[in-house]
Amino acid sequence: GKHQATLSSFFFST
Amino acid sequence: MFEARLVQSAILKKVLEAIKDLLTEATFDCSDSGIQLQAMDNAHVSLVSLNLRSDGFDKYRCDRNLSMGMNLGNMTKIMKCAGAEDTVTMKAQDNADVVAFMFESKNQEKVSDYEMKLMNLDQEHLGIPETDYSCIVKMPSQEFARICRDLSQFGESMAISCTKEGVKFSSAGDIGSANIKLAQTANVDAEEEAVVIEMQEPVSLTFACRYLNSFTKATPLSAQVQLSMSADVPLVVEYKIGELGHIRYYLAPKIED
């Protein structure tokens, strides 16, 4: 199955 | 002192409609170059990035950078008080705890002033890596809205697959399955009716319909929408706002366990 990723895995905190 | 004036208040109303589904509150960052807003939904699955350029306003002044935290439900209440043909002016003093909205009818026969309290919001700014997207699809925004609405009847997720030939949207669930294929248009009279695909590599990604449907609340802002996709990175859905700027939505994909 697939699960929903969150943006924190792709974008970085500035 | 901050002051921004738009002859068409309808644009600001539409911008608000386009973000209030995903965000309950947001910070408007005002600078000499314009107004920017960047915020994620509560679940951190999607991000809204709004950019309104100062030169797109009918009048714009921002002496010092200003961050205005606003409750979008309250802002909506105030913007509903503006007539469709009214001019809107937003104003704030430096370090103010309120923002003023002034609505003027044509010929200035009616002038309404509203003040809204500002909020201090903890905001987490995210850096978005530069990406060369494998596929960029431009298509009529109403068509995209229609597809998202139709496919969300079948399942919570939809797959978007893009090849040189076209883009395919598909969904499946308890009642059955749905597939919609759009071919690149050969020749069209109006540019905004075209489906245009720029592909480096084919891509297939899966997204939650709920968020895509929220993004389509921006449809009244633009006749065209642009989808940018690469394998295993967030989708970008962009609507231009005339000469004023753009709204971009980022959506994390659903990925294999």
Short mmCIF file of C-alpha atoms in Angstrom, two decimals:
data_model
loop_
_atom_site.label_atom_id
_atom_site.label_comp_id
_atom_site.label_asym_id
_atom_site.label_seq_id
_atom_site.Cartn_x
_atom_site.Cartn_y
_atom_site.Cartn_z
CA GLY A 1 0.00 0.00 0.00
CA LYS A 2 0.88 3.66 -0.21
CA HIS A 3 1.08 6.13 2.62
CA GLN A 4 0.85 9.91 2.64
CA ALA A 5 4.24 11.61 2.86
CA THR A 6 4.63 14.98 4.56
CA LEU A 7 6.49 17.97 3.18
CA SER A 8 9.14 17.85 5.90
CA SER A 9 10.74 14.91 4.06
CA PHE A 10 11.28 17.11 0.97
CA PHE A 11 11.65 20.70 2.15
CA PHE A 12 14.03 22.09 4.73
CA SER A 13 13.41 24.51 7.59
CA THR A 14 15.01 27.91 7.16
CA MET B 1 3.62 52.65 6.79
CA PHE B 2 2.12 49.98 4.56
CA GLU B 3 -0.52 50.67 1.94
CA ALA B 4 -1.70 48.48 -0.93
CA ARG B 5 -4.56 49.32 -3.25
CA LEU B 6 -6.37 47.14 -5.76
CA VAL B 7 -9.05 48.63 -8.02
CA GLN B 8 -10.61 45.18 -8.29
CA SER B 9 -11.34 43.91 -4.78
CA ALA B 10 -12.67 40.78 -6.50
CA ILE B 11 -9.06 39.61 -6.99
CA LEU B 12 -8.38 39.70 -3.25
CA LYS B 13 -11.67 37.92 -2.59
CA LYS B 14 -10.66 35.17 -5.01
CA VAL B 15 -7.19 34.86 -3.45
CA LEU B 16 -8.77 34.40 -0.06
CA GLU B 17 -11.18 31.76 -1.40
CA ALA B 18 -8.17 29.97 -2.85
CA ILE B 19 -6.34 29.63 0.48
CA LYS B 20 -8.96 29.44 3.23
CA ASP B 21 -9.81 25.80 2.57
CA LEU B 22 -6.26 24.78 3.54
CA LEU B 23 -5.32 27.42 6.11
CA THR B 24 -7.17 28.90 9.05
CA GLU B 25 -4.58 31.57 9.71
CA ALA B 26 -1.54 32.86 7.86
CA THR B 27 1.10 35.54 7.92
CA PHE B 28 1.20 38.06 5.08
CA ASP B 29 4.81 39.22 4.70
CA CYS B 30 4.90 42.68 3.19
CA SER B 31 8.05 44.24 1.76
CA ASP B 32 9.03 46.69 -0.93
CA SER B 33 8.75 43.93 -3.53
CA GLY B 34 5.19 42.93 -2.61
CA ILE B 35 3.15 40.60 -0.43
CA GLN B 36 4.14 36.99 0.18
CA LEU B 37 2.55 34.21 2.14
CA GLN B 38 3.89 30.74 2.76
CA ALA B 39 2.09 28.27 4.97
CA MET B 40 1.42 24.57 5.33
CA ASP B 41 -1.89 22.95 6.19
CA ASN B 42 -2.22 21.43 9.67
CA ALA B 43 -1.15 17.98 8.50
CA HIS B 44 1.98 19.37 6.76
CA VAL B 45 1.00 17.58 3.56
CA SER B 46 0.44 20.67 1.43
CA LEU B 47 1.91 24.14 1.27
CA VAL B 48 0.46 27.36 -0.11
CA SER B 49 2.85 29.92 -1.56
CA LEU B 50 1.33 33.22 -2.61
CA ASN B 51 3.25 36.01 -4.30
CA LEU B 52 1.67 39.38 -5.13
CA ARG B 53 4.16 41.76 -6.73
CA SER B 54 4.14 45.40 -5.66
CA ASP B 55 4.08 46.60 -9.29
CA GLY B 56 0.84 44.67 -9.86
CA PHE B 57 -1.03 46.83 -7.35
CA ASP B 58 -2.68 50.08 -8.37
CA LYS B 59 -0.86 51.74 -5.50
CA TYR B 60 1.75 50.19 -3.23
CA ARG B 61 3.90 51.52 -0.43
CA CYS B 62 5.85 49.61 2.18
CA ASP B 63 8.44 51.60 4.11
CA ARG B 64 9.45 48.79 6.46
CA ASN B 65 9.07 45.03 6.22
CA LEU B 66 5.92 43.98 7.99
CA SER B 67 4.52 40.57 8.94
CA MET B 68 0.78 40.55 9.43
CA GLY B 69 -0.71 37.43 11.01
CA MET B 70 -4.35 37.13 10.04
CA ASN B 71 -7.20 34.83 10.90
CA LEU B 72 -8.49 33.98 7.42
CA GLY B 73 -12.05 33.33 8.61
CA ASN B 74 -12.19 36.86 10.00
CA MET B 75 -10.55 38.28 6.89
CA THR B 76 -13.21 36.50 4.81
CA LYS B 77 -15.96 38.12 6.91
CA ILE B 78 -14.48 41.54 6.16
CA MET B 79 -13.85 40.88 2.46
CA LYS B 80 -17.50 39.79 2.09
CA CYS B 81 -18.41 43.37 3.03
CA ALA B 82 -16.73 44.63 -0.17
CA GLY B 83 -18.91 45.06 -3.26
CA ALA B 84 -17.74 43.18 -6.34
CA GLU B 85 -16.89 46.46 -8.08
CA ASP B 86 -15.29 48.14 -5.06
CA THR B 87 -11.71 49.24 -4.80
CA VAL B 88 -9.87 47.85 -1.77
CA THR B 89 -7.03 49.48 0.15
CA MET B 90 -5.16 47.65 2.90
CA LYS B 91 -3.24 49.82 5.36
CA ALA B 92 -1.14 49.31 8.47
CA GLN B 93 1.19 51.45 10.52
CA ASP B 94 4.68 50.15 11.36
CA ASN B 95 4.48 47.74 14.31
CA ALA B 96 0.70 47.97 14.28
CA ASP B 97 -1.56 45.38 15.87
CA VAL B 98 -4.38 46.07 13.42
CA VAL B 99 -4.79 46.17 9.66
CA ALA B 100 -7.32 48.47 8.02
CA PHE B 101 -9.41 47.61 4.96
CA MET B 102 -11.06 50.45 3.07
CA PHE B 103 -13.65 49.71 0.39
CA GLU B 104 -14.67 52.42 -2.05
CA SER B 105 -17.51 52.16 -4.54
CA LYS B 106 -17.22 53.62 -8.02
CA ASN B 107 -17.31 57.43 -7.80
CA GLN B 108 -16.55 57.04 -4.07
CA GLU B 109 -20.21 57.44 -3.14
CA LYS B 110 -19.77 54.81 -0.43
CA VAL B 111 -16.63 54.41 1.62
CA SER B 112 -16.40 51.65 4.25
CA ASP B 113 -13.60 51.23 6.77
CA TYR B 114 -12.92 48.02 8.65
CA GLU B 115 -10.17 47.23 11.11
CA MET B 116 -9.05 43.73 11.96
CA LYS B 117 -6.85 42.68 14.85
CA LEU B 118 -3.60 41.04 13.83
CA MET B 119 -2.20 37.88 15.40
CA ASN B 120 1.29 36.79 16.29
CA LEU B 121 1.74 33.49 14.50
CA ASP B 122 4.62 31.12 14.89
CA GLN B 123 5.63 30.60 11.35
CA GLU B 124 7.93 27.99 10.04
CA HIS B 125 9.46 29.03 6.73
CA LEU B 126 10.37 26.16 4.50
CA GLY B 127 13.11 26.18 1.91
CA ILE B 128 11.94 24.60 -1.32
CA PRO B 129 14.77 23.01 -3.31
CA GLU B 130 15.19 24.08 -6.93
CA THR B 131 13.88 21.24 -9.05
CA ASP B 132 14.07 20.50 -12.76
CA TYR B 133 10.71 18.89 -13.20
CA SER B 134 10.41 15.83 -15.45
CA CYS B 135 6.94 16.81 -16.68
CA ILE B 136 5.18 20.15 -16.90
CA VAL B 137 1.54 20.11 -17.95
CA LYS B 138 -0.39 23.25 -18.82
CA MET B 139 -4.12 22.82 -19.12
CA PRO B 140 -7.40 24.72 -18.72
CA SER B 141 -8.00 25.27 -15.01
CA GLN B 142 -11.69 24.40 -15.29
CA GLU B 143 -10.81 21.06 -16.89
CA PHE B 144 -8.45 20.26 -14.04
CA ALA B 145 -11.12 21.18 -11.46
CA ARG B 146 -13.65 19.00 -13.25
CA ILE B 147 -11.27 16.01 -13.35
CA CYS B 148 -10.41 16.32 -9.64
CA ARG B 149 -14.10 16.54 -8.74
CA ASP B 150 -15.08 13.61 -10.95
CA LEU B 151 -12.29 11.28 -9.84
CA SER B 152 -12.69 11.97 -6.14
CA GLN B 153 -16.01 10.12 -6.34
CA PHE B 154 -14.08 6.89 -6.89
CA GLY B 155 -11.38 6.97 -4.28
CA GLU B 156 -9.36 9.04 -1.85
CA SER B 157 -6.33 9.04 -4.15
CA MET B 158 -5.70 9.73 -7.77
CA ALA B 159 -2.77 8.81 -9.94
CA ILE B 160 -1.41 11.32 -12.43
CA SER B 161 0.71 9.77 -15.19
CA CYS B 162 2.39 11.86 -17.79
CA THR B 163 4.00 10.76 -21.03
CA LYS B 164 4.84 12.56 -24.26
CA GLU B 165 1.46 11.56 -25.67
CA GLY B 166 -0.64 12.93 -22.89
CA VAL B 167 -1.58 12.99 -19.24
CA LYS B 168 -3.73 10.37 -17.56
CA PHE B 169 -5.68 10.81 -14.34
CA SER B 170 -6.99 7.67 -12.66
CA SER B 171 -8.74 6.60 -9.50
CA ALA B 172 -10.21 3.39 -8.14
CA GLY B 173 -12.31 2.39 -5.17
CA ASP B 174 -15.34 0.43 -3.94
CA ILE B 175 -17.68 1.49 -6.73
CA GLY B 176 -15.22 0.89 -9.55
CA SER B 177 -12.57 2.81 -11.39
CA ALA B 178 -12.11 5.90 -13.53
CA ASN B 179 -9.54 6.92 -16.14
CA ILE B 180 -9.34 10.25 -17.91
CA LYS B 181 -6.78 10.80 -20.66
CA LEU B 182 -5.97 14.20 -22.06
CA ALA B 183 -3.93 14.39 -25.23
CA GLN B 184 -1.72 17.31 -26.02
CA THR B 185 -3.79 19.64 -28.19
CA ALA B 186 -2.70 19.83 -31.82
CA ASN B 187 -4.00 23.28 -32.59
CA VAL B 188 -6.28 25.52 -30.61
CA ASP B 189 -7.78 28.93 -31.27
CA ALA B 190 -7.36 30.16 -27.72
CA GLU B 191 -4.08 29.57 -25.92
CA GLU B 192 -5.85 29.12 -22.59
CA GLU B 193 -7.80 26.13 -23.94
CA ALA B 194 -4.63 24.25 -24.82
CA VAL B 195 -3.18 21.18 -23.15
CA VAL B 196 0.60 21.48 -23.46
CA ILE B 197 3.08 18.92 -22.15
CA GLU B 198 6.79 19.44 -21.72
CA MET B 199 8.31 16.09 -20.84
CA GLN B 200 11.88 15.08 -20.06
CA GLU B 201 10.94 11.72 -18.55
CA PRO B 202 7.60 10.02 -17.97
CA VAL B 203 6.26 10.34 -14.43
CA SER B 204 3.54 8.61 -12.46
CA LEU B 205 2.59 9.86 -9.00
CA THR B 206 -0.29 9.38 -6.58
CA PHE B 207 -1.96 12.17 -4.62
CA ALA B 208 -4.80 12.64 -2.15
CA CYS B 209 -7.89 13.96 -3.97
CA ARG B 210 -8.93 16.06 -0.98
CA TYR B 211 -5.97 18.43 -1.34
CA LEU B 212 -6.22 18.63 -5.13
CA ASN B 213 -9.86 19.63 -4.75
CA SER B 214 -8.84 22.36 -2.29
CA PHE B 215 -6.29 23.69 -4.79
CA THR B 216 -8.97 24.00 -7.45
CA LYS B 217 -10.63 26.72 -5.33
CA ALA B 218 -8.10 28.93 -7.16
CA THR B 219 -9.77 28.20 -10.54
CA PRO B 220 -11.52 31.64 -10.74
CA LEU B 221 -8.08 33.31 -10.62
CA SER B 222 -6.78 31.90 -13.89
CA ALA B 223 -7.95 30.17 -17.07
CA GLN B 224 -4.85 27.96 -17.07
CA VAL B 225 -3.18 25.82 -14.46
CA GLN B 226 0.31 24.36 -14.55
CA LEU B 227 1.23 21.01 -12.96
CA SER B 228 4.93 20.29 -12.40
CA MET B 229 5.97 16.75 -11.51
CA SER B 230 9.05 14.67 -10.90
CA ALA B 231 9.35 11.20 -9.43
CA ASP B 232 9.03 11.10 -5.62
CA VAL B 233 8.88 14.86 -5.04
CA PRO B 234 5.94 17.13 -4.27
CA LEU B 235 3.63 18.17 -7.09
CA VAL B 236 3.41 21.90 -7.84
CA VAL B 237 0.06 23.30 -8.96
CA GLU B 238 0.38 26.90 -10.12
CA TYR B 239 -2.23 29.50 -10.99
CA LYS B 240 -1.14 32.88 -12.36
CA ILE B 241 -2.94 35.89 -10.93
CA GLY B 242 -2.93 38.16 -14.01
CA GLU B 243 -0.10 40.69 -13.85
CA LEU B 244 -0.18 40.60 -10.05
CA GLY B 245 1.62 37.34 -9.27
CA HIS B 246 0.80 33.71 -8.66
CA ILE B 247 -0.40 31.14 -6.18
CA ARG B 248 1.45 27.84 -5.96
CA TYR B 249 0.39 24.76 -4.07
CA TYR B 250 2.84 21.99 -3.19
CA LEU B 251 1.50 18.53 -2.40
CA ALA B 252 3.51 15.63 -0.98
CA PRO B 253 2.88 12.42 -2.93
CA LYS B 254 1.61 9.15 -1.54
CA ILE B 255 4.52 6.77 -1.54
CA GLU B 256 4.99 3.02 -1.42
CA ASP B 257 5.50 1.60 2.08
#
